[in-house]
Coordinates of C-alpha atoms and ligand atoms in Angstrom, one line a residue:
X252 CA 27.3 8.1 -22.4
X253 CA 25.5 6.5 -19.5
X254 CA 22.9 5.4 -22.2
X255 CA 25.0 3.2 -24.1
X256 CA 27.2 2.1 -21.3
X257 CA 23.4 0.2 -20.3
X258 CA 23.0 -0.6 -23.9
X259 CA 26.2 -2.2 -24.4
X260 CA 26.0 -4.3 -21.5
X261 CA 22.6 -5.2 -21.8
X262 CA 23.3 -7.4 -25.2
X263 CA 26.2 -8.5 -23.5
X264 CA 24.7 -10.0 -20.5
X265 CA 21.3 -10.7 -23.2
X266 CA 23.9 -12.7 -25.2
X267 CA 25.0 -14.7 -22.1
X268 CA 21.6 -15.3 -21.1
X269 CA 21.6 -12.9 -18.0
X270 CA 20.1 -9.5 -17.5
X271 CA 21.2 -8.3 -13.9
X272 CA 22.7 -5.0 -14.8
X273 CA 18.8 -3.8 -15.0
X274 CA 17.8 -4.7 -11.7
X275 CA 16.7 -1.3 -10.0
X276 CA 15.0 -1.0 -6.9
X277 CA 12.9 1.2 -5.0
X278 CA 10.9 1.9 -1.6
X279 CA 7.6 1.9 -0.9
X280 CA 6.7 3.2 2.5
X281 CA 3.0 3.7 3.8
X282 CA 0.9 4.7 6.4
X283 CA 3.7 6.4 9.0
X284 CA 0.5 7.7 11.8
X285 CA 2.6 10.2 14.1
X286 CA 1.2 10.7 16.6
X287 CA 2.7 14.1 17.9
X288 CA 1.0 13.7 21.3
X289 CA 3.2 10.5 22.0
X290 CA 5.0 11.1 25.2
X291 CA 6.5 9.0 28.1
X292 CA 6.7 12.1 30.5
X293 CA 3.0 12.6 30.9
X294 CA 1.4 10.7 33.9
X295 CA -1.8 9.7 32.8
X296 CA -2.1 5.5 31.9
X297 CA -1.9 6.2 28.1
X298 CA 0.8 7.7 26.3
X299 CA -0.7 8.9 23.2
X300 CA -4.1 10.1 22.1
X301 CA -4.6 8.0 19.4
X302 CA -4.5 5.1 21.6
X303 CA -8.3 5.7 22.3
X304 CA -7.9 5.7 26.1
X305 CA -7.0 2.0 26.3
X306 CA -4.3 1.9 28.5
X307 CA -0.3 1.7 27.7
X308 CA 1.8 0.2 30.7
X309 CA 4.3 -1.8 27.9
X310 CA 4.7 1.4 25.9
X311 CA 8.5 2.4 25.3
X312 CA 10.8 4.5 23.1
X313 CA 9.7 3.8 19.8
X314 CA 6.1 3.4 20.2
X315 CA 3.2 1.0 21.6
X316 CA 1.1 -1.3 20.0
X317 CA -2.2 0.4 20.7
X318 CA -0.5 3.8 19.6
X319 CA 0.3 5.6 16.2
X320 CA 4.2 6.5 15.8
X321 CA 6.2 8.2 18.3
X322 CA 9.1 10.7 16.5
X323 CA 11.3 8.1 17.1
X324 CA 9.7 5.9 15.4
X325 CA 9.3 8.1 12.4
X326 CA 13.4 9.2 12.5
X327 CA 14.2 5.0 13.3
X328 CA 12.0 3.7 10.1
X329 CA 13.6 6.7 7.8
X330 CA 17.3 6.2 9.2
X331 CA 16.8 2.2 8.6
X332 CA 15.5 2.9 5.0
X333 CA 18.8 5.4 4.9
X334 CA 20.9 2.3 5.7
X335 CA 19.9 0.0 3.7
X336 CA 19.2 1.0 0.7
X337 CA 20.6 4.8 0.5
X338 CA 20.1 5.3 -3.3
X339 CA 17.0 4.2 -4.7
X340 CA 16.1 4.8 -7.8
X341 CA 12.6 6.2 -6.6
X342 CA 10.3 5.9 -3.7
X343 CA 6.5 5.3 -3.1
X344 CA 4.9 7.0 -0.6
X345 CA 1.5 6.1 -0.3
X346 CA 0.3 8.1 2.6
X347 CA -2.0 8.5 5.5
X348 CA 0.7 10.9 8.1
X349 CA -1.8 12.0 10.7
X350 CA -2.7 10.1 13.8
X351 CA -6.1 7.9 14.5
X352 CA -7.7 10.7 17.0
X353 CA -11.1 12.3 16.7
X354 CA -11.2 15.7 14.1
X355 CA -11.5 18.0 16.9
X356 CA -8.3 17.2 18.1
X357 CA -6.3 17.6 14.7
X358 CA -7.6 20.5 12.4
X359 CA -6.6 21.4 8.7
X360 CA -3.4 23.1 10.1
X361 CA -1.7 20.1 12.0
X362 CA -2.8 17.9 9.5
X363 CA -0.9 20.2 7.3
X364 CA 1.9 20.3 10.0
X365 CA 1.8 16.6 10.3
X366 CA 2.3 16.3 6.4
X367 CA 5.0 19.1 6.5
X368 CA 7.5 17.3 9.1
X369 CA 7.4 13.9 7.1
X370 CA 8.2 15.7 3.8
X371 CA 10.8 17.1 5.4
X372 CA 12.6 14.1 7.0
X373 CA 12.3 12.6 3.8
X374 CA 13.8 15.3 1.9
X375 CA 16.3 15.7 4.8
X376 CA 17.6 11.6 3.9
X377 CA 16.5 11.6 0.6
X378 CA 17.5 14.8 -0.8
X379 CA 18.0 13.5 -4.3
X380 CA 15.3 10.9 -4.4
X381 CA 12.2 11.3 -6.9
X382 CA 9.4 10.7 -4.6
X383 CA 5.9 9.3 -6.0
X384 CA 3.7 10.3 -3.1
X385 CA -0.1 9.6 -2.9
X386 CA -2.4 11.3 -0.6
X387 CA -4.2 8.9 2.1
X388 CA -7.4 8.8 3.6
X389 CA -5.9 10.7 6.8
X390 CA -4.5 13.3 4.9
X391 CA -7.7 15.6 4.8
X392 CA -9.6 17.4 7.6
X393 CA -11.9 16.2 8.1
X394 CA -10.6 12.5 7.9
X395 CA -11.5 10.6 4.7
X396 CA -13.3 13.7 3.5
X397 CA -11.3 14.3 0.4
X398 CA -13.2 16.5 -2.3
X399 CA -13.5 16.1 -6.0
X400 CA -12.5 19.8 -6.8
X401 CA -9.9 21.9 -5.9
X402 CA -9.4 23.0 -1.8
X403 CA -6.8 25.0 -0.1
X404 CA -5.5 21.2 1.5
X405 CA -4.9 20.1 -2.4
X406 CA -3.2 23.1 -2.5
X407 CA -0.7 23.4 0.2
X408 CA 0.4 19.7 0.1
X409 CA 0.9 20.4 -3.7
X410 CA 3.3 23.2 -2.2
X411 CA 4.9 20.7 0.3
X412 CA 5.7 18.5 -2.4
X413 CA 6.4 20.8 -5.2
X414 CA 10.2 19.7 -6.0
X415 CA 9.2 16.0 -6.3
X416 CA 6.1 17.4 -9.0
X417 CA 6.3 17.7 -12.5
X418 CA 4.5 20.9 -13.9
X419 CA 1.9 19.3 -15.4
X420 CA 1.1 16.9 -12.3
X421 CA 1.0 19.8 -9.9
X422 CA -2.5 21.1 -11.8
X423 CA -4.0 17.8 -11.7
X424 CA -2.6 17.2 -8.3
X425 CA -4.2 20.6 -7.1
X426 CA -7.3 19.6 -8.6
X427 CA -8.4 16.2 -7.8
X428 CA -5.3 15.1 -5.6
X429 CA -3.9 12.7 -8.8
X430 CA -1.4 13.0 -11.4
X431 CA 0.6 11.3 -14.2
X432 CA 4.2 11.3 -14.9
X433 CA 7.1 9.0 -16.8
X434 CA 8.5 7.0 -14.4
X435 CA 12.2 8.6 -13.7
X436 CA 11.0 11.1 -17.1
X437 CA 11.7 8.1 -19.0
X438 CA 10.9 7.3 -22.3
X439 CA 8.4 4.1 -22.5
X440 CA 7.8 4.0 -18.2
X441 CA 4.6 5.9 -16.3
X442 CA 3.4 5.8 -13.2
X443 CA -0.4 7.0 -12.5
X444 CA -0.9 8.0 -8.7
X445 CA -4.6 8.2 -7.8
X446 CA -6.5 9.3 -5.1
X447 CA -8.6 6.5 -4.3
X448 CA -9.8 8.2 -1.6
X449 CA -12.5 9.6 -3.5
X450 CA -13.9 5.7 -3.5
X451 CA -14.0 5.3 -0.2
X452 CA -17.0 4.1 1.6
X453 CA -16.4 6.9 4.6
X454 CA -16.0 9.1 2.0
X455 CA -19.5 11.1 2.0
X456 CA -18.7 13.9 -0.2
X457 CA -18.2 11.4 -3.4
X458 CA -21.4 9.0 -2.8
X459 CA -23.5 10.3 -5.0
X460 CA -20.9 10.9 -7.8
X461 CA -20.6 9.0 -10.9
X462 CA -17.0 9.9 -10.9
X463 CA -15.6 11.5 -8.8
X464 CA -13.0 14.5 -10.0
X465 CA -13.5 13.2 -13.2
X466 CA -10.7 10.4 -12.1
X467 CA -11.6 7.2 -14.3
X468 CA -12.2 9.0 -17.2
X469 CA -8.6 10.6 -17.3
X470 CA -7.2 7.6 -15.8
X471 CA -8.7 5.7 -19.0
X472 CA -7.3 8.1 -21.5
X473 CA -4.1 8.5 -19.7
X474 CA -4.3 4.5 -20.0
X475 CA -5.4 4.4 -23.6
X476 CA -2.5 7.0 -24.9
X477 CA 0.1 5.0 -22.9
X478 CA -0.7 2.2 -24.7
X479 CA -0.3 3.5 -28.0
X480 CA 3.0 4.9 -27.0
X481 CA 4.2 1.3 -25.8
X482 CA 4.6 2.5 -22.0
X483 CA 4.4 0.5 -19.1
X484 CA 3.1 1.3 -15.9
X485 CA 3.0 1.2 -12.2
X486 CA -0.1 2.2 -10.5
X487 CA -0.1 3.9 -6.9
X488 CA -2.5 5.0 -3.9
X489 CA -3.4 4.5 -1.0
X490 CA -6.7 2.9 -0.1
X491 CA -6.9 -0.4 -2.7
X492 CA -10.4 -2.1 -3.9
X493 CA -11.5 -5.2 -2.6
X494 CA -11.5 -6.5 0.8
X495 CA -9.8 -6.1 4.1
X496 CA -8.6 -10.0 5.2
X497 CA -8.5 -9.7 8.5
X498 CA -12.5 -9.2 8.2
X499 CA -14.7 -11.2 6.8
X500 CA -17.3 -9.5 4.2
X501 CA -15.3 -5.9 4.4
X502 CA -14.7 -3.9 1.6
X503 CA -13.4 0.0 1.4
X504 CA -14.5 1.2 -2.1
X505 CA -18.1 2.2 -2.6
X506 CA -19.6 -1.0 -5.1
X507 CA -19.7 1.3 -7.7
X508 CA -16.3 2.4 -7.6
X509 CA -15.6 -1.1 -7.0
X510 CA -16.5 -2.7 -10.4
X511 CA -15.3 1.2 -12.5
X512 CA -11.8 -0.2 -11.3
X513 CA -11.8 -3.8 -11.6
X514 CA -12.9 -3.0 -15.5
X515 CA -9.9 -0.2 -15.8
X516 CA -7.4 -2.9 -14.7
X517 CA -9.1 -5.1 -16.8
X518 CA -9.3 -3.3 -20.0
X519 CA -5.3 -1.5 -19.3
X520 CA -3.7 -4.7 -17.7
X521 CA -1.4 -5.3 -20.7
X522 CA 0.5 -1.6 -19.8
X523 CA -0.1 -2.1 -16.1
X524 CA 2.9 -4.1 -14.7
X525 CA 2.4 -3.4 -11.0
X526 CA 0.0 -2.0 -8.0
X527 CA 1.4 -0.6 -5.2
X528 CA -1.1 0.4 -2.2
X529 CA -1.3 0.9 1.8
X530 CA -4.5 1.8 4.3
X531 CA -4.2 -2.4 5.5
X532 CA -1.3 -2.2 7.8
X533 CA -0.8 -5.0 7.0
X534 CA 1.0 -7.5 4.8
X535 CA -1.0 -8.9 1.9
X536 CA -1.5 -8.7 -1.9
X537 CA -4.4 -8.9 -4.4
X538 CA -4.5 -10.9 -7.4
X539 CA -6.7 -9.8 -10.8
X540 CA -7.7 -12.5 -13.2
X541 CA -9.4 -12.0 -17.0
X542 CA -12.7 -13.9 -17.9
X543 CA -10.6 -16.8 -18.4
X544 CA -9.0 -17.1 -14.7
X545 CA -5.6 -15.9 -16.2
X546 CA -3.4 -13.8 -13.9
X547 CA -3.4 -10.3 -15.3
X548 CA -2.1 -7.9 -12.7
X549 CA -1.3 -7.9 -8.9
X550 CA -1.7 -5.1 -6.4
X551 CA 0.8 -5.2 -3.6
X552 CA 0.0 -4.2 -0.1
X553 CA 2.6 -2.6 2.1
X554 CA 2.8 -3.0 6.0
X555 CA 2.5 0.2 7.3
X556 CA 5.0 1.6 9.8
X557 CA 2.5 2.6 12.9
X558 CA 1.9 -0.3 14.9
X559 CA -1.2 1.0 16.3
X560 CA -3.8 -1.8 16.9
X561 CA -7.0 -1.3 14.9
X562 CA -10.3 -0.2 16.4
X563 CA -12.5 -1.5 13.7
X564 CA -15.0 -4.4 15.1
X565 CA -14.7 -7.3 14.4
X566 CA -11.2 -7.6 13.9
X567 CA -9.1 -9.5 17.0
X568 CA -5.6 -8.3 18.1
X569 CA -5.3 -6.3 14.8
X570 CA -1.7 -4.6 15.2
X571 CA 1.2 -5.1 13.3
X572 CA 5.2 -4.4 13.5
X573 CA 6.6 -1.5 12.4
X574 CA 7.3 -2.3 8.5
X575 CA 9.3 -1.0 5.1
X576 CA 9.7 -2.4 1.7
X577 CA 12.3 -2.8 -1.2
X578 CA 11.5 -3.3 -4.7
X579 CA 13.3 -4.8 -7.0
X580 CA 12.3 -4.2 -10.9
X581 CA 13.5 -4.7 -14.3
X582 CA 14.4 -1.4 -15.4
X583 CA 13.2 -1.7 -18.7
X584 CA 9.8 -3.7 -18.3
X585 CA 9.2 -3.0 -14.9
X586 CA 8.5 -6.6 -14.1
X587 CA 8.6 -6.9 -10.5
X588 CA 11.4 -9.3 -9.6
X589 CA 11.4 -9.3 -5.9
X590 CA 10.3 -7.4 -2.8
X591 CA 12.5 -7.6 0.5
X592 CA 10.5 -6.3 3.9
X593 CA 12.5 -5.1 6.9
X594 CA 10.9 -4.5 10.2
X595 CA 10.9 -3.4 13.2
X596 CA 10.5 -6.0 16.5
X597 CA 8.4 -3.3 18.9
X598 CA 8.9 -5.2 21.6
X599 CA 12.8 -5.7 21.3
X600 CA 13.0 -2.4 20.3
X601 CA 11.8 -0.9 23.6
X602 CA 13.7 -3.4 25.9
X603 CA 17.1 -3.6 23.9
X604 CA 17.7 -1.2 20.6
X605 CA 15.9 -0.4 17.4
X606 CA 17.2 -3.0 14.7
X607 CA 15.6 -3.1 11.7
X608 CA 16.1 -6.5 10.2
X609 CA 15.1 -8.5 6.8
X610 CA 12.1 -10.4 7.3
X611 CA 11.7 -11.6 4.3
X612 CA 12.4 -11.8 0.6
X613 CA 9.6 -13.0 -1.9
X614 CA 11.1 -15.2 -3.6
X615 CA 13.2 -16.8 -1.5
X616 CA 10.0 -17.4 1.1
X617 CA 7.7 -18.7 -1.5
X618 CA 9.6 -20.2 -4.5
X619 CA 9.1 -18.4 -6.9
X620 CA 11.2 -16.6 -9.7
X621 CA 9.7 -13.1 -9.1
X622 CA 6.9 -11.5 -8.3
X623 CA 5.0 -11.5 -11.8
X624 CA 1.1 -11.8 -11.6
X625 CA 1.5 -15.7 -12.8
X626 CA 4.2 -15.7 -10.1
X627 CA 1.6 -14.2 -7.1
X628 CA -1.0 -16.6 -8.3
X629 CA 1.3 -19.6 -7.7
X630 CA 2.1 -17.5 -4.0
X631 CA -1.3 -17.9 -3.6
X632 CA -2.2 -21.6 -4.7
X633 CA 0.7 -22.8 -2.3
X634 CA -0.9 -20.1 0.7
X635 CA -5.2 -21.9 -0.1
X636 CA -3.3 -25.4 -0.3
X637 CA -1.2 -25.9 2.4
X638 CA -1.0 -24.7 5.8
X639 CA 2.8 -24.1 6.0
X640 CA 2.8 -21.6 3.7
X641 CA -0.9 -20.2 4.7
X642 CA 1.0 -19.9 8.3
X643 CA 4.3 -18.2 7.2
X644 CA 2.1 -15.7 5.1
X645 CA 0.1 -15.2 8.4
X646 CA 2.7 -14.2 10.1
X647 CA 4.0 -12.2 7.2
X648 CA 0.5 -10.0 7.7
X649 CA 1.1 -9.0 10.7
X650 CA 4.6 -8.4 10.4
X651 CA 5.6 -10.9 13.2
X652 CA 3.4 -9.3 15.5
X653 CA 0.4 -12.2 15.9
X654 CA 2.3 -15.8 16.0
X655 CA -1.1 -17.6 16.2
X656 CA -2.1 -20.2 14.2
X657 CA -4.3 -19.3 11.2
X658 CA -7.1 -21.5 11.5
X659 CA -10.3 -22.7 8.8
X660 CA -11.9 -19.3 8.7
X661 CA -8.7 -17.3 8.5
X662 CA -7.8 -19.0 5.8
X663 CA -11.2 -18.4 3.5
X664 CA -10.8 -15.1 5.0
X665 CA -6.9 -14.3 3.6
X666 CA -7.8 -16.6 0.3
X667 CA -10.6 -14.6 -0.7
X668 CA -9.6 -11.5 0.2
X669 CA -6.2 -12.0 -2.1
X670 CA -8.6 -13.9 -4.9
X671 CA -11.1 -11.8 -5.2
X672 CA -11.3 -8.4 -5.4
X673 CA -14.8 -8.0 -7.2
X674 CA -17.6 -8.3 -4.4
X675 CA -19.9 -10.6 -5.8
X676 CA -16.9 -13.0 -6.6
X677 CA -15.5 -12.6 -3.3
X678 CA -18.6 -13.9 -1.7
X679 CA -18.9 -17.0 -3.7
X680 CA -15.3 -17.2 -2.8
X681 CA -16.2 -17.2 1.4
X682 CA -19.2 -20.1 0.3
X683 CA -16.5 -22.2 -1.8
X684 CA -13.6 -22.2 0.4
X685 CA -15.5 -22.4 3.3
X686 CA -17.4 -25.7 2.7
X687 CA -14.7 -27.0 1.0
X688 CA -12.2 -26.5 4.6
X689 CA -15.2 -27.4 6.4
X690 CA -17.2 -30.3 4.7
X691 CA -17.6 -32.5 1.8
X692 CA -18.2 -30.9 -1.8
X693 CA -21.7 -31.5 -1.6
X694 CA -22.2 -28.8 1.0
X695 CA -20.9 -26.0 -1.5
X696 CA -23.8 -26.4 -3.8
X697 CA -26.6 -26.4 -0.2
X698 CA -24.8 -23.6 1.0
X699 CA -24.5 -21.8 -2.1
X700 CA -28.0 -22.5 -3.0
X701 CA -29.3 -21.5 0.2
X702 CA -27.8 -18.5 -0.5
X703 CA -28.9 -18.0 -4.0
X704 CA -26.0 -17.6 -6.0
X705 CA -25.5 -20.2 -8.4
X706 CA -27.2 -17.4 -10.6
X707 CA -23.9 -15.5 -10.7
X708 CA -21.9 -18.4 -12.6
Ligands
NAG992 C1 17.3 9.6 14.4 O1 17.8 8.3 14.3 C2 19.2 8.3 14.2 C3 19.7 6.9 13.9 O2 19.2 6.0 14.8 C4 19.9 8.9 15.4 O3 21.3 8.9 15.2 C5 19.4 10.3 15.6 O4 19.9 10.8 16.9 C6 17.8 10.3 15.7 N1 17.4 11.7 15.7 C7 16.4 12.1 16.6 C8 16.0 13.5 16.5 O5 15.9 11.3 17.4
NAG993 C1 -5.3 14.5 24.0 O1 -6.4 14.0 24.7 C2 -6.6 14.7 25.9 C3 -7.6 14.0 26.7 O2 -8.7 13.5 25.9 C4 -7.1 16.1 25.5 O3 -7.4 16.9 26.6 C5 -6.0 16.8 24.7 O4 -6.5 18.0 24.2 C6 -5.6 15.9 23.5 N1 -4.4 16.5 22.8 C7 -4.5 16.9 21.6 C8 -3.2 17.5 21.1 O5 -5.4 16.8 20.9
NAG994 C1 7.5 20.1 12.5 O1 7.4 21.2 11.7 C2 7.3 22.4 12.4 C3 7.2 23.5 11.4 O2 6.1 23.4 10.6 C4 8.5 22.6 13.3 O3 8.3 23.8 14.1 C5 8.6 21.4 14.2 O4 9.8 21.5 15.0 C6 8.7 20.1 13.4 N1 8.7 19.0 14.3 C7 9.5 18.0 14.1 C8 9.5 16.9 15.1 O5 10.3 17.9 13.2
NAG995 C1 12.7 15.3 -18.6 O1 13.2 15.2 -19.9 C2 13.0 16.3 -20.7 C3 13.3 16.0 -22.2 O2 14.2 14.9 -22.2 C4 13.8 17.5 -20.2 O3 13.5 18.6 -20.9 C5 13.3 17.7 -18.7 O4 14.1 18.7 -18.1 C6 13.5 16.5 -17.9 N1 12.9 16.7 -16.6 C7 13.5 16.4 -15.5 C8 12.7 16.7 -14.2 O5 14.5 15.8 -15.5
NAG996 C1 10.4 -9.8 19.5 O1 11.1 -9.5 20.6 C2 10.6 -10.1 21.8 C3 11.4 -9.6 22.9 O2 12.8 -9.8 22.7 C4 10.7 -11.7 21.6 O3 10.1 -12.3 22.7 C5 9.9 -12.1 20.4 O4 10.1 -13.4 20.1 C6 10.5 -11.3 19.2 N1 9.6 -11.6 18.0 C7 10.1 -12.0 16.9 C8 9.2 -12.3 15.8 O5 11.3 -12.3 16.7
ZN997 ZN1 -3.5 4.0 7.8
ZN998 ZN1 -5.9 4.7 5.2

């Protein structure tokens, strides 16, 4: 009955030119970090262990920038999503629970625990929800370690999120932490959630593997078959090719792995209408062109809700406010019409209340009609070709956390990073934009010469 209720309306509102009765939405949440050690009571100068020693004299309530979540953090983020949107249609989780602390001080059990207590708070204010959940690079003991067979962690988190499993996914899940199912077990929608992990750089049991688990090959059939049954498909995980922008020349994915994925998008992108990934922390989104510079597919990047500052070198003042996501879709094609973020102001939070609020909607912010890959690529001609936009998307990134301006190099760095996600075409990418903010044309073809690379055209 339901079913042609939809039906019937839809060539209604198709006759009178509109189509809003289809608009579904979802969450996507990522990288959550508790850190269970997180405690005001303590009287050392740092409040939590994943803080690395650096000291913590502004820390509050809800967290700290140089810390992973507190609990109340965690219950704020998931009582926010609870209010706002109570019934989505699904929700992406794409992972990475445990805090930033050195192995010895987690352990395969309270990374397990770790995992446990988010399931269940989710289950607790979700209890109907289908959840799409991907496992993250901090999901394993020890960290980033995740094998290409079957292991008792595979295992247990396949137990821990059983209910939200179909049958089938729960063997390939247990297997090579991955699986397939129709989106909503709809006829015509998929969604394929990988374990990127395996291509991770830090990743040392995978290096010498062709492929790993036997991943891209399924992922291509799985691919290949959706095709021919007309599907479309989201694709979701948790550490995403191409490069980190808040670091110049910084990739996560092995080069191998790099290019096997580029050429899957590539070869699938007609079925794939949408990427949904973490691991950043940050704000951003990647764009994938064909041989002809045509949009094909973009990968969204999800702020993460741990505020916890990065360690990595290199990168200055790399925290971020606490951040969640809304998706709004077509029902039918899965076109990706919007995405609203909420967040969380840290600082307000621990001086006043926690009040999640609206940061920004897509289209509204940018100007565009929705968030197709044609649509991101005009996102990103207005973010390389004018500074109001490149500064309102910088402070997007960080999730209002760093106000700065985004100078010459940030913006080659954010530009390429979105541009390119192949690694020889990124680096062209740094030479191009970098002359061409810095100096006169001419300079491109010295530098680029100089650096031997005119080859690669
Ligand atoms: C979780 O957050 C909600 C909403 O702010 C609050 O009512 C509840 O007391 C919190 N629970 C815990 C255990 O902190
Ligand atoms: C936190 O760090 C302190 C000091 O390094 C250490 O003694 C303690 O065992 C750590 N706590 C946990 C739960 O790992
Ligand atoms: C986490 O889960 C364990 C059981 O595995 C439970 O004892 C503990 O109270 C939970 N902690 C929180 C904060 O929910
Ligand atoms: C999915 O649909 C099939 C056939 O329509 C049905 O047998 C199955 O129970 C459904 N599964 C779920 C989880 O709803
Ligand atoms: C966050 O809150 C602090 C303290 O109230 C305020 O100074 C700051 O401007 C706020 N940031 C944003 C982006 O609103
Ligand atoms: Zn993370
Ligand atoms: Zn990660």
């Amino acid at each position: 009955m339901d079913f042609i209720w939809k039906v019937t309306l839809l060539s209604v509102f198709t006759v009178s030119g509109q189509g809003k009765v289809l608009t579904g939405s979802f969450w996507h949440i990522t990288d959550l970090h508790w850190d269970p050690t997180y405690s005001l009571n303590g009287n050392s100068a740092s409040v939590c262990n994943s803080s690395g020693n650096r000291p913590t004299p502004d820390a509050g309530k809800f967290g700290d920038y140089l810390c992973d979540s507190p609990w109340d953090l965690i219950n704020s983020s998931m009582h926010a999503m609870r209010d706002i949107l109570p019934d989505p249609d699904f929700i992406i989780w794409t992972g990475d629970d445990t805090p930033h602390v050195p192995n010895e001080d987690l352990g395969e059990e309270a990374v397990l625990r770790i995992i446990g207590n988010l399931t269940q708070i989710i289950k607790e204010l979700f209890p109907s929800t289908k959840v799409y959940s991907a496992l993250g690079n901090h999901d394993y003991h020890p960290k980033s370690q995740l094998p290409p067979e079957q292991n008792s962690i595979y295992e247990q988190i396949q137990k821990q999120w059983e209910s939200w499993l179909d049958p089938a996914s729960r063997d390939t899940f247990k297997k090579g932490g991955y699986y397939t199912e129709k989106l909503l077990n709809q006829t015509g929608l998929r969604v394929l959630v990988l374990n990127t992990n395996l291509y991770y750089d830090q990743n040392k049991i995978t290096e010498n593997i062709n492929d790993p688990a036997d991943q891209f090959r399924w992922a291509d059939q799985v691919l290949s078959e959706a095709a021919k049954n007309m599907e479309k498909v989201y694709i979701v995980g948790h550490v995403p090719p191409g490069f980190f922008e808040k670091k110049r020349h910084k990739p996560w994915f092995r080069p191998q792995f790099n290019k096997h994925y580029l050429e899957l998008i590539q070869k699938h992108h007609d079925i794939i209408i949408g990427q949904f990934f973490g691991h950043h922390h940050t704000d951003s989104f990647r764009l994938f062109y064909d041989k002809a510079g045509i949009p094909i597919s973009a990968m969204f990047l999800t702020p993460g809700v741990t505020p916890w500052k990065t360690t990595l070198p290199g990168v200055d003042d790399g925290a971020n406010n606490p951040g969640i996501r809304v998706f709004e879709y077509d029902e039918k094609t899965l076109l990706v019409k919007d995405m609203i973020t909420y967040y969380l102001n840290l600082t307000h939070a621990n001086i006043a209340r926690a009040r999640w609020e609206k940061e920004y909607r897509l289209t509204e912010a940018f100007g565009v009609p929705d968030a197709s890959p044609a649509s991101m690529h005009h996102v990103l001609e207005q973010i390389a070709g004018d500074n109001c936009y490149l500064q309102k998307y910088y402070d997007f990134n960080s999730v209002n956390y760093d106000r700065t301006a985004c100078g010459a190099d940030c913006r080659v760095d954010h530009v390429c990073a979105m541009r390119e996600v192949d690694f020889d075409a990124y680096e062209l990418c740094v030479v191009k934009e970098g002359a061409s903010s810095a100096a006169p044309a001419l300079l491109t073809v010295a530098l680029a010469a100089t650096l031997g690379m005119w080859a690669s055209y």
